[in-house]
Each structure stands twice: as structure tokens, then as C-alpha cells.
Coordinates of C-alpha atoms in Angstrom, one line a residue:
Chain A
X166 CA -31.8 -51.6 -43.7
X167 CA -33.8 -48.2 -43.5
X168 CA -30.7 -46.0 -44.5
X169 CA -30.9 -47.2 -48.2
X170 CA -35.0 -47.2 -48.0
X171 CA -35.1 -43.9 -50.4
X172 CA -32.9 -45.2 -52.7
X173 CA -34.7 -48.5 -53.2
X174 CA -37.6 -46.6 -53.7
X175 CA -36.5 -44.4 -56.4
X176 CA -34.2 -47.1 -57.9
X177 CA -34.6 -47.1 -61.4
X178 CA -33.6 -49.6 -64.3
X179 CA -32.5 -48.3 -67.9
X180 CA -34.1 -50.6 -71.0
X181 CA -32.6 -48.4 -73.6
X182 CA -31.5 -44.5 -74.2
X183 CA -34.3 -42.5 -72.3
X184 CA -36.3 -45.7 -71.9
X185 CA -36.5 -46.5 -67.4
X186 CA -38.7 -48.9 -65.7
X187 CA -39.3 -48.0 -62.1
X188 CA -41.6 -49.7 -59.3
X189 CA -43.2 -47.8 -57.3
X190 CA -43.4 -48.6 -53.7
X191 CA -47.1 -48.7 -52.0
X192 CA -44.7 -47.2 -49.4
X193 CA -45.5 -43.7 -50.5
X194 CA -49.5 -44.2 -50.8
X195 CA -51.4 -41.2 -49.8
X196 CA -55.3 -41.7 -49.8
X197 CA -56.4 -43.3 -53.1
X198 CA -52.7 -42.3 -54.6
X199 CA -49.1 -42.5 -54.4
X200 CA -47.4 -39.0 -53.0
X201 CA -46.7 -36.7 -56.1
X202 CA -43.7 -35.7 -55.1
X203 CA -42.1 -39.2 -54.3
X204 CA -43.5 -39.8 -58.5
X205 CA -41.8 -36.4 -59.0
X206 CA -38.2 -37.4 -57.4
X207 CA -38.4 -40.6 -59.1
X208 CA -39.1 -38.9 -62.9
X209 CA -36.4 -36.3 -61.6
X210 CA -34.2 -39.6 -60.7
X211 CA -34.0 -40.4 -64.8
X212 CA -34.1 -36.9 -66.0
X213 CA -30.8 -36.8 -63.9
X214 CA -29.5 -39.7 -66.4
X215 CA -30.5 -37.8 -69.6
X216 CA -28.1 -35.2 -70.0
X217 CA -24.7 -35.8 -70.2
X218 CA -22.9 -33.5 -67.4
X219 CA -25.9 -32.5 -66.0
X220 CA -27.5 -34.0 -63.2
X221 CA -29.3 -32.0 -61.3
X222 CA -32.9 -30.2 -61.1
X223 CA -32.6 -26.9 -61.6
X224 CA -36.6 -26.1 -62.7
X225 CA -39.6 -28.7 -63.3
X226 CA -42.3 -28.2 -63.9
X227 CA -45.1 -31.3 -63.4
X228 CA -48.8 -31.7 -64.6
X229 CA -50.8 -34.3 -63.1
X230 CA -52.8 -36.6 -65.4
X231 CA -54.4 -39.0 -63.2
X232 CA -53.3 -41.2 -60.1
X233 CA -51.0 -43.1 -60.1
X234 CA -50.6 -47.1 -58.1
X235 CA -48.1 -49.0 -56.5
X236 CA -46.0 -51.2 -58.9
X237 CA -44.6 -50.5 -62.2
X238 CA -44.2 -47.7 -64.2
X239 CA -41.9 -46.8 -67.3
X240 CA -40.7 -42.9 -67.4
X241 CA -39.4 -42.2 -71.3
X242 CA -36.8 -39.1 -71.1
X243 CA -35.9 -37.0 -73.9
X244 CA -33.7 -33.9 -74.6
X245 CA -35.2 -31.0 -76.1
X246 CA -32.1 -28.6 -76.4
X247 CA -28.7 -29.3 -74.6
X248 CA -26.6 -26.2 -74.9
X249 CA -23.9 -24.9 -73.1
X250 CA -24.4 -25.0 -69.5
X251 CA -28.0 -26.2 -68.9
X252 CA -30.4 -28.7 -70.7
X253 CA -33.8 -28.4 -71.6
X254 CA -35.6 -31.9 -71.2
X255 CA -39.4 -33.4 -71.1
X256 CA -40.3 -36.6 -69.4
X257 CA -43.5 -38.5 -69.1
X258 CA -44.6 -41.5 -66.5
X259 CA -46.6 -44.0 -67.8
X260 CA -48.3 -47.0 -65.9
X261 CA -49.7 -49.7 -68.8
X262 CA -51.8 -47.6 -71.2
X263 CA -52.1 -44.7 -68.5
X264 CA -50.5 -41.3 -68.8
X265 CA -49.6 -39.8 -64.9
X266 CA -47.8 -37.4 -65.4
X267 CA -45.6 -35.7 -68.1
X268 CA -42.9 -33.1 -67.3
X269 CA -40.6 -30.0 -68.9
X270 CA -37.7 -29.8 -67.0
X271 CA -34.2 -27.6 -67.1
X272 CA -31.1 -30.1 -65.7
X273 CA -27.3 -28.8 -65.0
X274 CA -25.4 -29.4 -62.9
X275 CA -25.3 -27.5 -59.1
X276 CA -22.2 -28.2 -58.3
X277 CA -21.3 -25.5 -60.8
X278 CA -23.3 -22.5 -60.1
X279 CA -20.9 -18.9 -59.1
X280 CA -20.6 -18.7 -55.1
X281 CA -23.0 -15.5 -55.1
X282 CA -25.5 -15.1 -52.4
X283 CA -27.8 -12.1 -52.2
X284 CA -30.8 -13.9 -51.0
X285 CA -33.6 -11.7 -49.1
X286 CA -35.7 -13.9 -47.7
X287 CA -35.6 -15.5 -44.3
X288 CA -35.5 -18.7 -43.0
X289 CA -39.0 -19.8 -41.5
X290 CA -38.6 -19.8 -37.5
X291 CA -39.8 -23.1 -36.0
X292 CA -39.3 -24.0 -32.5
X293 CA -36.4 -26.9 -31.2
X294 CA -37.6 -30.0 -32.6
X295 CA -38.1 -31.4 -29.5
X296 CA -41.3 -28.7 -29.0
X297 CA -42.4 -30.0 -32.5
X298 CA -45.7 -32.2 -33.7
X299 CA -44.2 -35.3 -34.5
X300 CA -45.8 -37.5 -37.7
X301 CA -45.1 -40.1 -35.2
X302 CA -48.1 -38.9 -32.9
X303 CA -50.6 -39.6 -35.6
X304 CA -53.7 -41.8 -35.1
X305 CA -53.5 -45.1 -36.2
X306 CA -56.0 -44.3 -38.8
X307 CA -54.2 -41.8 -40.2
X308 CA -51.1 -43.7 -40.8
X309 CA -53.1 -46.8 -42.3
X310 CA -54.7 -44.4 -44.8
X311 CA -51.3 -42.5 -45.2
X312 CA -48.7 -45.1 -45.2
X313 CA -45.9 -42.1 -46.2
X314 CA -45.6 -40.9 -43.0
X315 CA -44.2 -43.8 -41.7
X316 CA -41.1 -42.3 -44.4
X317 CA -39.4 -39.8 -42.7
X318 CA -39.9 -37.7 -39.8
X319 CA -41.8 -34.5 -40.1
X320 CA -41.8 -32.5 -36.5
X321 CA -44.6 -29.9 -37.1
X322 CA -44.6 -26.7 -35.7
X323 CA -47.1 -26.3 -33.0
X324 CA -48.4 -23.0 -34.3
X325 CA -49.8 -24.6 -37.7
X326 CA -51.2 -28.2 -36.3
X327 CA -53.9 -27.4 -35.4
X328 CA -55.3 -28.7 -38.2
X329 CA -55.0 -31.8 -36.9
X330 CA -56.9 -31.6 -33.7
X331 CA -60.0 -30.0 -35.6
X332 CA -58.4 -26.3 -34.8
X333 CA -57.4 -24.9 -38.0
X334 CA -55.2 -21.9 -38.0
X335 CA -56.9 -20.4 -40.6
X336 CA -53.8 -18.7 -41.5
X337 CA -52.8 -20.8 -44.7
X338 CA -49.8 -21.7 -43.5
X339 CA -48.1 -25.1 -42.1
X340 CA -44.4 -25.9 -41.7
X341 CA -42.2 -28.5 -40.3
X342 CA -38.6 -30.0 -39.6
X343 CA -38.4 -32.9 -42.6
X344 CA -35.3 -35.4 -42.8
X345 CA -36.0 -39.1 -44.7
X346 CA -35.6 -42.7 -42.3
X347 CA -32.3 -43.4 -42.0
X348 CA -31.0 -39.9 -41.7
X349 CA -30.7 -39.7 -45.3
X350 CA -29.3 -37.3 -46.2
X351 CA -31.0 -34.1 -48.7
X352 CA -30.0 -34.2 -52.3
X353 CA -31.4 -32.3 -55.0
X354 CA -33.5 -34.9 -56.6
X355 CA -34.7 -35.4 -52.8
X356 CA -36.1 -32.0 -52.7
X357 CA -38.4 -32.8 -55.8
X358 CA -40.2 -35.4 -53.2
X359 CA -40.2 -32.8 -50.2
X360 CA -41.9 -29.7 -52.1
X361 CA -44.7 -31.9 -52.2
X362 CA -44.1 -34.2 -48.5
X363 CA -46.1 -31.8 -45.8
X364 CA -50.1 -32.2 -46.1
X365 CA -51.8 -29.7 -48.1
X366 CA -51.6 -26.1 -46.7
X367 CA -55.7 -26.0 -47.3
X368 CA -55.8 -28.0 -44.0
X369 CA -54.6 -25.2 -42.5
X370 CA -57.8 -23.5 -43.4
X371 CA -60.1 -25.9 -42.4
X372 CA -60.3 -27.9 -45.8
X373 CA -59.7 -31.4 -45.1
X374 CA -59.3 -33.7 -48.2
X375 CA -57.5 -35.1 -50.9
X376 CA -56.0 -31.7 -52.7
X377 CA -55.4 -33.3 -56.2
X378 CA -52.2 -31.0 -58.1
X379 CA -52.9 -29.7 -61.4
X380 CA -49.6 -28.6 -61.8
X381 CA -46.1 -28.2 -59.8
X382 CA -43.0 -26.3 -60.6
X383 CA -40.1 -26.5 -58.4
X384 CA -36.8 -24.9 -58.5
X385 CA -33.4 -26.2 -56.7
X386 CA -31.2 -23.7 -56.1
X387 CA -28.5 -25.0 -54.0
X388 CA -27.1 -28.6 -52.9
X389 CA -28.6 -29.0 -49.5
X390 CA -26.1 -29.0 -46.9
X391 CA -26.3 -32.4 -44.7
X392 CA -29.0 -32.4 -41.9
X393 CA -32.7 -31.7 -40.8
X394 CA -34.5 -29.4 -43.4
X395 CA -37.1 -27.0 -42.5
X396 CA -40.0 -26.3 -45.2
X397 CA -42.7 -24.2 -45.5
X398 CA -45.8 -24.4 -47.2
X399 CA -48.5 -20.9 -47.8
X400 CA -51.5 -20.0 -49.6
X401 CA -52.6 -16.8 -50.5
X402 CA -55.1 -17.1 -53.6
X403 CA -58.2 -19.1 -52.8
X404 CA -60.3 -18.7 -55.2
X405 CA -62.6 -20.4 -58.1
X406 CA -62.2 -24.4 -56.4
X407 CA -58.2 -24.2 -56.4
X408 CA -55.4 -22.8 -54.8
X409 CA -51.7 -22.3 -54.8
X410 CA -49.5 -23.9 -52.5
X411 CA -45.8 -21.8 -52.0
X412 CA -43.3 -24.2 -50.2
X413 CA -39.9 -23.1 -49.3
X414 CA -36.9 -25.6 -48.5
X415 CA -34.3 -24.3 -46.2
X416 CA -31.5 -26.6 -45.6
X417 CA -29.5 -27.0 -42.0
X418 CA -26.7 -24.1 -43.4
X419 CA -29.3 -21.7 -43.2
X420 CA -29.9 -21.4 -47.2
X421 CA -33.1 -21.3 -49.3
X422 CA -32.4 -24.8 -51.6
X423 CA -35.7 -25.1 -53.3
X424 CA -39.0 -23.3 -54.0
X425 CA -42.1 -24.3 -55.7
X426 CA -45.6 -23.4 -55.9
X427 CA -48.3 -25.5 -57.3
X428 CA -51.8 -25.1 -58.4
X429 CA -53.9 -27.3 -56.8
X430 CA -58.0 -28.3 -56.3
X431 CA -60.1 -27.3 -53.1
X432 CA -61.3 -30.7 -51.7
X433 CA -64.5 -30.9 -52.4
X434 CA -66.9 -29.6 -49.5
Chain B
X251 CA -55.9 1.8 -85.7
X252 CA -54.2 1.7 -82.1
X253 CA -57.1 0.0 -80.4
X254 CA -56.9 -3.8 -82.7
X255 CA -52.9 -3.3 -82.1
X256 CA -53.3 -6.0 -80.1
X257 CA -55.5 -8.6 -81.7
X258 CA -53.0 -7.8 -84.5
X259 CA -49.9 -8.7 -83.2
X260 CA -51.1 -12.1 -81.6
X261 CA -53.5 -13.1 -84.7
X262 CA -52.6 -16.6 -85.9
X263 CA -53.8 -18.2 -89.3
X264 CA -54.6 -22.3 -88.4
X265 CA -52.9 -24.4 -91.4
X266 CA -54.0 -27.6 -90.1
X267 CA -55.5 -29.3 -86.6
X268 CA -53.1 -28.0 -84.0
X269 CA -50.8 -26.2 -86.8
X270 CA -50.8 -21.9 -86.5
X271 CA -48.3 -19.4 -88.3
X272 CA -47.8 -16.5 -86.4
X273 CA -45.8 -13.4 -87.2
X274 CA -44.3 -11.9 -84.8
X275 CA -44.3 -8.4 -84.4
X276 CA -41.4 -6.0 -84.5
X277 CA -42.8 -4.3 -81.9
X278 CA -42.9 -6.4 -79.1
X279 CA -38.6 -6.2 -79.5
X280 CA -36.6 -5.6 -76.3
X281 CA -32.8 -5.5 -77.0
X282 CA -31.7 -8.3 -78.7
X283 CA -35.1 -10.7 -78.9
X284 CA -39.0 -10.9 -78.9
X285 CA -40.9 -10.6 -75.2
X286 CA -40.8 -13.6 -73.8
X287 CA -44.3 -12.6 -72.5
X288 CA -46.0 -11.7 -76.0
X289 CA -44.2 -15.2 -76.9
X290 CA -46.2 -16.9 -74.4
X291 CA -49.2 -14.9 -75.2
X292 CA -49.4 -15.7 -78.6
X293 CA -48.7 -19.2 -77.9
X294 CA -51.5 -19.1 -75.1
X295 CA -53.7 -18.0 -78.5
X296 CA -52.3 -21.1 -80.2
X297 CA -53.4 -23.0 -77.4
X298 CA -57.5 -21.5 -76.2
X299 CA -58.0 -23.0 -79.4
X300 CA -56.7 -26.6 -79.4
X301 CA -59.0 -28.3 -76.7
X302 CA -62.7 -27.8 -77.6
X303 CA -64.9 -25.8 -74.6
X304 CA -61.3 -25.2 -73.0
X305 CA -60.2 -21.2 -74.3
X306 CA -59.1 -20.5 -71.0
X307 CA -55.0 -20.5 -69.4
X308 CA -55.3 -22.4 -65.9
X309 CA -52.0 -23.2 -65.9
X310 CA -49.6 -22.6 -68.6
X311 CA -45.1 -23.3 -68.2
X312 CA -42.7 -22.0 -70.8
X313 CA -39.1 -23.1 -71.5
X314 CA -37.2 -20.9 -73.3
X315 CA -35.1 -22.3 -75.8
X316 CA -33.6 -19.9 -77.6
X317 CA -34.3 -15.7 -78.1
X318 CA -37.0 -15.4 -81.0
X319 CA -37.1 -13.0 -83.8
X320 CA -39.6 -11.2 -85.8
X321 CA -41.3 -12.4 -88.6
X322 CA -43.3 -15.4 -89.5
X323 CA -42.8 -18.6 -86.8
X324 CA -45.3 -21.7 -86.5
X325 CA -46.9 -23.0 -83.4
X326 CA -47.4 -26.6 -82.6
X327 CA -50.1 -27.6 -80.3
X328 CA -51.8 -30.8 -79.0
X329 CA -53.7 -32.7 -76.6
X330 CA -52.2 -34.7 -73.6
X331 CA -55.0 -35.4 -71.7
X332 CA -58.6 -33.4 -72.3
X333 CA -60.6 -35.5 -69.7
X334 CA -63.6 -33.2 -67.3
X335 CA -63.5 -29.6 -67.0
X336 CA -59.8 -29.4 -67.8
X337 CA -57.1 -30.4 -70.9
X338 CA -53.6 -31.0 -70.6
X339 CA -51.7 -29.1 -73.7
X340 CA -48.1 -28.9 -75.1
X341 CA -47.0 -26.4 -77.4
X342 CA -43.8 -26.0 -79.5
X343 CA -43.0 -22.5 -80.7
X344 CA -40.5 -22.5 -84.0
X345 CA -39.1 -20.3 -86.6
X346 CA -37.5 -22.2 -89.2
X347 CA -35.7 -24.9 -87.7
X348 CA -34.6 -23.6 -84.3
X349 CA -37.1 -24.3 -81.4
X350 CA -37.9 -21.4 -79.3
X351 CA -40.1 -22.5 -76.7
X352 CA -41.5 -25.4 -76.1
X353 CA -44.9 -25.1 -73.1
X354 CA -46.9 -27.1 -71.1
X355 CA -50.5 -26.4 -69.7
X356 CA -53.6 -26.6 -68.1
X357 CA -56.5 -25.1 -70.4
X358 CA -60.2 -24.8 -69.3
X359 CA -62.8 -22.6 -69.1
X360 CA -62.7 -19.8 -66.4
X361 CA -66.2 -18.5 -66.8
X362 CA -67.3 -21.7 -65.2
X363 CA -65.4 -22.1 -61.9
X364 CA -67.0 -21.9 -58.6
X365 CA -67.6 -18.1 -57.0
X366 CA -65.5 -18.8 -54.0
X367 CA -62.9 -16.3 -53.1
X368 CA -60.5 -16.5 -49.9
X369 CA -58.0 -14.9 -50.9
X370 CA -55.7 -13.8 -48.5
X371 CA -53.3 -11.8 -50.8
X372 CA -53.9 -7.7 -50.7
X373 CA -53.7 -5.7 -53.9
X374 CA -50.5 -3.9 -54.2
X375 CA -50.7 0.0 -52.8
X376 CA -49.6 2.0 -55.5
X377 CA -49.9 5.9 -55.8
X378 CA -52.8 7.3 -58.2
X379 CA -51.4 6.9 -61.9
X380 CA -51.2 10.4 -62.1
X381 CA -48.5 10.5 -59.3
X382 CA -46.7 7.6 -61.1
X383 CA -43.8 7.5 -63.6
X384 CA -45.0 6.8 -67.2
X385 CA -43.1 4.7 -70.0
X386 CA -43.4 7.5 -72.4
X387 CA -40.9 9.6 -70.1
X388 CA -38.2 7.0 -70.9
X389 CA -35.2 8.3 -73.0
X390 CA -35.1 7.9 -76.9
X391 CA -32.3 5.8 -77.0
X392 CA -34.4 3.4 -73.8
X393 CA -37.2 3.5 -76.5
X394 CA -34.9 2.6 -79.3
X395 CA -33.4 0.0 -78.3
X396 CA -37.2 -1.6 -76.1
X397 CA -39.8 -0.8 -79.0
X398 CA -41.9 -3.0 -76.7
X399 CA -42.4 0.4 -74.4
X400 CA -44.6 2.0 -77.0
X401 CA -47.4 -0.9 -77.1
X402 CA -48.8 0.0 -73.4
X403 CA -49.1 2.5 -70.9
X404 CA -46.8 1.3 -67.7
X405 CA -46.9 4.0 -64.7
X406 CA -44.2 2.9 -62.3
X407 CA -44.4 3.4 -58.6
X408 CA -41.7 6.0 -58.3
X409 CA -40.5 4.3 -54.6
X410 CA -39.2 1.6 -57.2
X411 CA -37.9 2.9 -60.3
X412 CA -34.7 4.6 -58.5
X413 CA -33.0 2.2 -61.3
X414 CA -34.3 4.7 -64.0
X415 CA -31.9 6.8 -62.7
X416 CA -29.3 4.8 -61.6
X417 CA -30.8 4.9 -57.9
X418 CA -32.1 1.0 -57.3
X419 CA -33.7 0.7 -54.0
X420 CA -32.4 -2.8 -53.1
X421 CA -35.2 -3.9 -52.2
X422 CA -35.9 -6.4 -55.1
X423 CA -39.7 -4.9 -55.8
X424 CA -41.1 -3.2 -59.1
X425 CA -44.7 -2.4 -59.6
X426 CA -46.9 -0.4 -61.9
X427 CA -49.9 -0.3 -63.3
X428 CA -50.5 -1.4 -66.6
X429 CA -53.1 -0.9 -69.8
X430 CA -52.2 -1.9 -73.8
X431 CA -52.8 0.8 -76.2
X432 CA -56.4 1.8 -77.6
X433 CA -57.3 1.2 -74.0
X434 CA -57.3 -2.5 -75.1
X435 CA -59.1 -4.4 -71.7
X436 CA -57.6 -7.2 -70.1
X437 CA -58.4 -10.9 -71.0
X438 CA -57.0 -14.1 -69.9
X439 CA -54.7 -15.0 -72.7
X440 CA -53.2 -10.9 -72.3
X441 CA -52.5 -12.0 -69.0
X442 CA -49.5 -14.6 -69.8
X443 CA -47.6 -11.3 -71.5
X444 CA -48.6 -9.0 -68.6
X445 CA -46.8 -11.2 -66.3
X446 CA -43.4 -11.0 -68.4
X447 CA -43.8 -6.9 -69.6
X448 CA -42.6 -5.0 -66.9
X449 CA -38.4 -4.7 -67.1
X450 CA -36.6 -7.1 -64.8
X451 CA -36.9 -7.1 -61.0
X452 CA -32.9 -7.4 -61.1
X453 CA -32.9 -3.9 -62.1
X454 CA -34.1 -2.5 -58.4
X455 CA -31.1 -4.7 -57.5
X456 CA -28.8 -2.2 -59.6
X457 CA -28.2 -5.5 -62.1
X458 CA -29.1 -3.6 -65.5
X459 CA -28.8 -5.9 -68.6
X460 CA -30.7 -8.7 -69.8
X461 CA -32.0 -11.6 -67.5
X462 CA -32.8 -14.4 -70.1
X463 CA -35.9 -16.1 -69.0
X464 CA -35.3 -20.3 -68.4
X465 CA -38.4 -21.3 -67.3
X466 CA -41.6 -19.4 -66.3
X467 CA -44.7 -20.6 -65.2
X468 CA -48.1 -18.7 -65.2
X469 CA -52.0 -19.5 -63.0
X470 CA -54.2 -17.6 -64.6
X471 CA -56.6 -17.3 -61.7
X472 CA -60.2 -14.8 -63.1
X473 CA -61.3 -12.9 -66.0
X474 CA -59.8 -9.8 -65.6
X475 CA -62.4 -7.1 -64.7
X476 CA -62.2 -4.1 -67.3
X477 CA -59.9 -1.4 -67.2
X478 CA -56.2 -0.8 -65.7
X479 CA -54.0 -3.9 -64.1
X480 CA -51.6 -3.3 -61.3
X481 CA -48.5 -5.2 -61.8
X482 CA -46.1 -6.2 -58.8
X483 CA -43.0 -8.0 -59.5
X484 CA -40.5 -9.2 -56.4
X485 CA -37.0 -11.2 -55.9
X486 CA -36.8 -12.5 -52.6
X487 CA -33.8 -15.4 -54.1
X488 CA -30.4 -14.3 -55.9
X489 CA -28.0 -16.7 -55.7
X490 CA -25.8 -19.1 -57.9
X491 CA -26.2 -16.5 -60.6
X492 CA -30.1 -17.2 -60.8
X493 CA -33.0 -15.1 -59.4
X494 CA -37.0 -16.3 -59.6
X495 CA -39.1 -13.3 -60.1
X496 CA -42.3 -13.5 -58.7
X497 CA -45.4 -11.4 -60.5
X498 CA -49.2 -11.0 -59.2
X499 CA -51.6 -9.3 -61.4
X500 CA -54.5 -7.6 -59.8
X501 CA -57.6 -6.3 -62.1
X502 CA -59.6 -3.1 -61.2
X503 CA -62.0 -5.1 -59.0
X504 CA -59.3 -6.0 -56.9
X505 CA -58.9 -9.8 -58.1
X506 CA -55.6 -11.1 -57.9
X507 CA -56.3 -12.3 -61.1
X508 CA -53.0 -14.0 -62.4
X509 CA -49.5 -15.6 -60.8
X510 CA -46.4 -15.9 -62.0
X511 CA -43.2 -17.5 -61.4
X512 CA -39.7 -17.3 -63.2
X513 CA -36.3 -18.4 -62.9
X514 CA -33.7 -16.4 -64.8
X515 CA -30.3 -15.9 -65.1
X516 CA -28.5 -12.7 -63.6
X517 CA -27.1 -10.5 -66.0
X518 CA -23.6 -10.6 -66.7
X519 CA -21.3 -8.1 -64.6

């Protein structure tokens, strides 16, 4: 039944305080890895179970070790400081003897938060879905060496596909309508996976190729509202074999849920 | 002798293999705690020296724990992961026993990345620093209670420092240029406090008051070139009592040379 497919995949089971075993699904394989973000949701999953009262991302920050495989993997949580209304926490992923990825992280809880909105920014404009790039449309090929797009739907503006067809924008830019199989529904542990769910922005410029992530920080601002999200990925700096990646989550009420930028490597030419 | 201030005030003393004491200087105070930025700074010192042929900041992010104080404090570093041209660090920053910060990073070494530059980003326009408003004008009791303002020269774009005088523009936007005392240049590890020393961006929102720092997350991107920095800082997302602040520094040959990212907390009305 595809509506619970996220939650399967990010299903954890607790051994001991801080001690989770997870399995990771070859569903989420990218190239010769599995998505970072889908590893980052699925850390963010047990961070969520660390703190008592406080359950949801508000900033984490990631670094990448090495790649990670389908199948199992352990994630030990611990708290560093929990005082008053937030909690300072550190996680590391673990498959056998290998470190993937180990994580600082501030939890709360969202639902929380004072009303105030003073926000500046806009949302990004992207044509009726309907006008969209669907994931859908990809070559067989692609989806074979990408099974993660058969995942959710991700309707690509028109403007920034280009990319796909061998007609880079050159603009640095790509952004897309995004909602999991099954309609399921955005939650802020969700949002860790979808930061990281559009291909690189450095296809946008031309640079096809695995764009390894050194490091990713991601802030939730909000509880997404139910619905399609929109997100938007930018570079600016590209420079010295890396670049940072900007993405933006907007959620279907119109508000800015989640920002993150990472620091990633050029492919290599 | 104004032109070691500097070197001074982040020296560290190594009392084992990843063990420094630092003292923190009295003069990096701003109202009730230490700069988060010289914090990071000195603990980016800690740090250049922890993974051999790595002195370089790719990537560092700080939690904030709890606001530091002068005097003597000990830094803890070690090695996650030194594998190729870059190491995977942590770093705990503590005075007695309360823990202060506690970082994660990318070190390498920045004098051996590729030449490539497509950046995209333009250097912000800022008047010549003679048209600007300087630090040193700021009131006595400003100075009294910020000693931080005496260890640079800051020149403020006077389009955004209406908040000086209880005119804040709105817009969300700071910039200045920047240079330490003694004409001190620029170098990588000088970068991670340049991205936290200008006053808070909430303040061209007419928020005055402190905006404690919860997470903040630094690319260093180039050796700074020589001579004055130019500093812009920018909010573009207030809400749920939070704002990020968003910093580039740009060195006198026009490199974008550094990134930053924060989240903090609004001050209190």
C-alpha cells in the first residue's frame, strides 16, 4: 500500500536509550549511493525520539563520511544540552564498522513556536503543474540508475530542465512541485529528505554527475501545511571544485517551512 | 602592540593531542557574553591544528550551548574521519564544567583546490569607506557595554544603519566593510569571527537587543586577498520568533571568499 511507503522506509527500531537500528531501503538509491536526504530524514526520524518534548527539527546540520548501501544501519543519539525550550543533540549513522554520517542537531518542538510572521522573501513562481516536467517522463535509464524517482512526484519547472535535454540553463537554478507516493503528506522530519530530493543545481550549469555533500544544514521553520510543496534549489559560489546548493521549501499555505544550503563537490569533469 | 592583538587573543597553549587552553579575551565582550564569532574563531585555531596537512576551515557548524565568559576555557578536538584531501573534526568548547559550544567540520587545505571560479554572486556595492559610518563614532555607553567595537575598524553603509539612530530601514540588510586593528589581514580562520562581528541583522528590523545565536554554520570558500573585507549580512525569514541571518564575505580581489548561515532567536519585545 504506497500511502505508508515513507513510513516503512524511515521505520526505525529502538535497542536501548539512544541505541536505533534502521534498514535502509535500496528504494532511495541514487547512482553508487543511497539519497542523503532520505539518510538525513531517517537520522532526523531518531533524533525526534531523543528529547523528551521535543520532536521536531528545528536546525541540523549533516557531514557526509562516505556512502552509504541498502540494508542496515544503527543511528546512536545522544543529548548534549536539553534546556528549557530547545535541545541540543548529536547523532551518528553507522553501517558495520563504517561511519556515514554524523550529525549536530537543535530539536523542539514546532508546534510551539509564537504566531509571528515577518517573512520577506517570496515564494518561487512555477507554472500549474500540469505545464510541469514530470520525473515520470524520465528515460528508462535514468530511473534504473536512480530508483528514487520512482518515490514521489517531482513536476519540474520548464524554465530549469533543460538540463535534462542537454540544454542547461546556465542559470544555477532548478525548482519543482515535490509531494511523496501516496499523497503523503509533509512533516518536518519529511523536509530533512526533500532539502536534498531535486538533482543537484550544478546540472543546471551544465555539470552532470554525482555531486557528493560535504556538509548540509537545514532549518524547519514551520509545520508544512498539507499538500504539494514547491522547492527551490540555487548556486551562486562556484568556485575551487565545490559549490553551495541554497534550497528553499515552500509549503501549499504559501509559507517558507525549510531552508538549507550545503556545500557540495563539482563532479568531476 | 595593536598589530599581534589578534594572534593574542586567539593564541592557544596545546596540553595534550587534541587538548588547548584558551583565554578568552575581555575584549571580544558584547553585552552579557563572549562573540560568538571570536568563539568560533578561536575554536577554528583549535581545530587547523588537529588533522595533519588540513589548517584550513571548509566547512565548520557551531551550536551554542550556553553564553561564554572571559578567562581561561579548554578546547576539545578530534578526528572523525581524515581520509583524501579533507578531515571530518568535532570540537567541544568548555569553561569549567559548562559546555559552551560544541562544532562540527570540514578541515583541509585551501591553498590546494582547483583555480576554477564561476561564481555567480556580485560583491556588495558599498560607498568608499570614507563616505561610510565608522564604529569609533558609536556612543560611550554603545562602546561600554560592546568592548568588541574597539578590536576593528567597521564602516557601515549609511543606507543601513538607520538603527543607529533609531531609524531601521526594514529592509533586513546590514553591510560594512571590515579590517582588525594593526591593519591585521585577513586569513581563513579570521574569517569564522568576521562572519558573526557585525551587530545583528534584526536591528535594520528595529528589533534591538540580543539575538542568541543557536546554530551557525560557516564555508570558508578562498584565502582572503590582503587588505579590507566587505561584510553583507541579510534576513529574508522572521517567523516563529526565529530569524537565519545570512553573511558573505568578499576580500579586496573581489572573492566571495566565505558564507555563512545562522538561525537565532528574536530578541525579546
Amino acid at each position: 500500500m504506497t500511502i505508508i511507503e515513507w513510513d516503512d522506509h524511515v521505520a526505525l527500531t529502538q535497542s536501548a536509550p539512544g541505541e536505533f537500528a534502521a534498514s535502509l531501503s535500496d528504494g532511495w538509491v541514487v547512482g553508487g549511493g543511497v539519497n542523503g536526504g532520505y539518510l538525513l530524514a531517517t537520522i532526523g526520524n531518531a533524533l525526534g525520539r531523543t528529547a523528551p518534548g521535543k520532536p521536531d527539527p528545528l536546525s541540523v546540520s549533516a557531514y557526509y563520511l562516505s556512502a552509504a548501501v541498502p540494508g542496515p544501519a544503527t543511528i546512536s543519539t545522544r543529548v548534549i544540552r536539553d534546556g528549557g525550550s530547545v535541545a541540543t543533540l548529536a547523532a551518528d549513522l553507522e553501517q558495520g564498522d563504517e561511519s556515514r554520517i554524523t550529525v549536530l542537531a537543535t530539536y523542539g518542538d514546532l508546534g510551539r513556536l509564537p504566531d509571528d510572521v515577518r517573512t520577506t522573501a517570496e515564494p518561487p513562481v512555477l507554472p500549474p503543474r500540469e505545464e510541469c516536467f514530470s520525473n515520470s517522463m524520465a528515460p528508462p535509464e535514468v530511473r534504473e540508475m536512480a530508483p528514487l524517482m520512482d518515490r514521489f512526484d517531482m513536476l519540474f519547472d520548464p524554465a530549469c530542465v533543460g538540463w535534462a535535454v542537454g540544454a542547461p540553463s546556465g542559470e544555477g537554478h532548478i525548482q519543482a512541485w515535490f509531494r511523496l507516493n501516496g499523497e503523503r503528506d509533509p512533516d518536518p522530519i519529511q523536509l530533512l529528505m526533500v532539502v536534498d530530493a531535486l538533482p543537484p543545481v550544478s546540472f543546471d550549469l551544465g555539470l552532470m554527475g554525482w555531486a557528493p555533500t560535504l556538509e548540509l544544514t537545514a532549518h524547519v521553520r514551520a509545520r508544512p501545511a498539507p499538500g504539494w510543496l514547491r522547492v527551490s534549489h540555487r548556486t551562486r559560489n562556484v568556485a575551487g571544485g565545490m559549490f553551495e546548493e541554497d534550497c528553499e521549501v515552500w509549503d501549499s499555505a504559501d509559507r517558507l517551512v525549510a531552508q538549507s544550503r550545503q556545500l557540495a563537490r563539482l563532479p568531476r569533469p
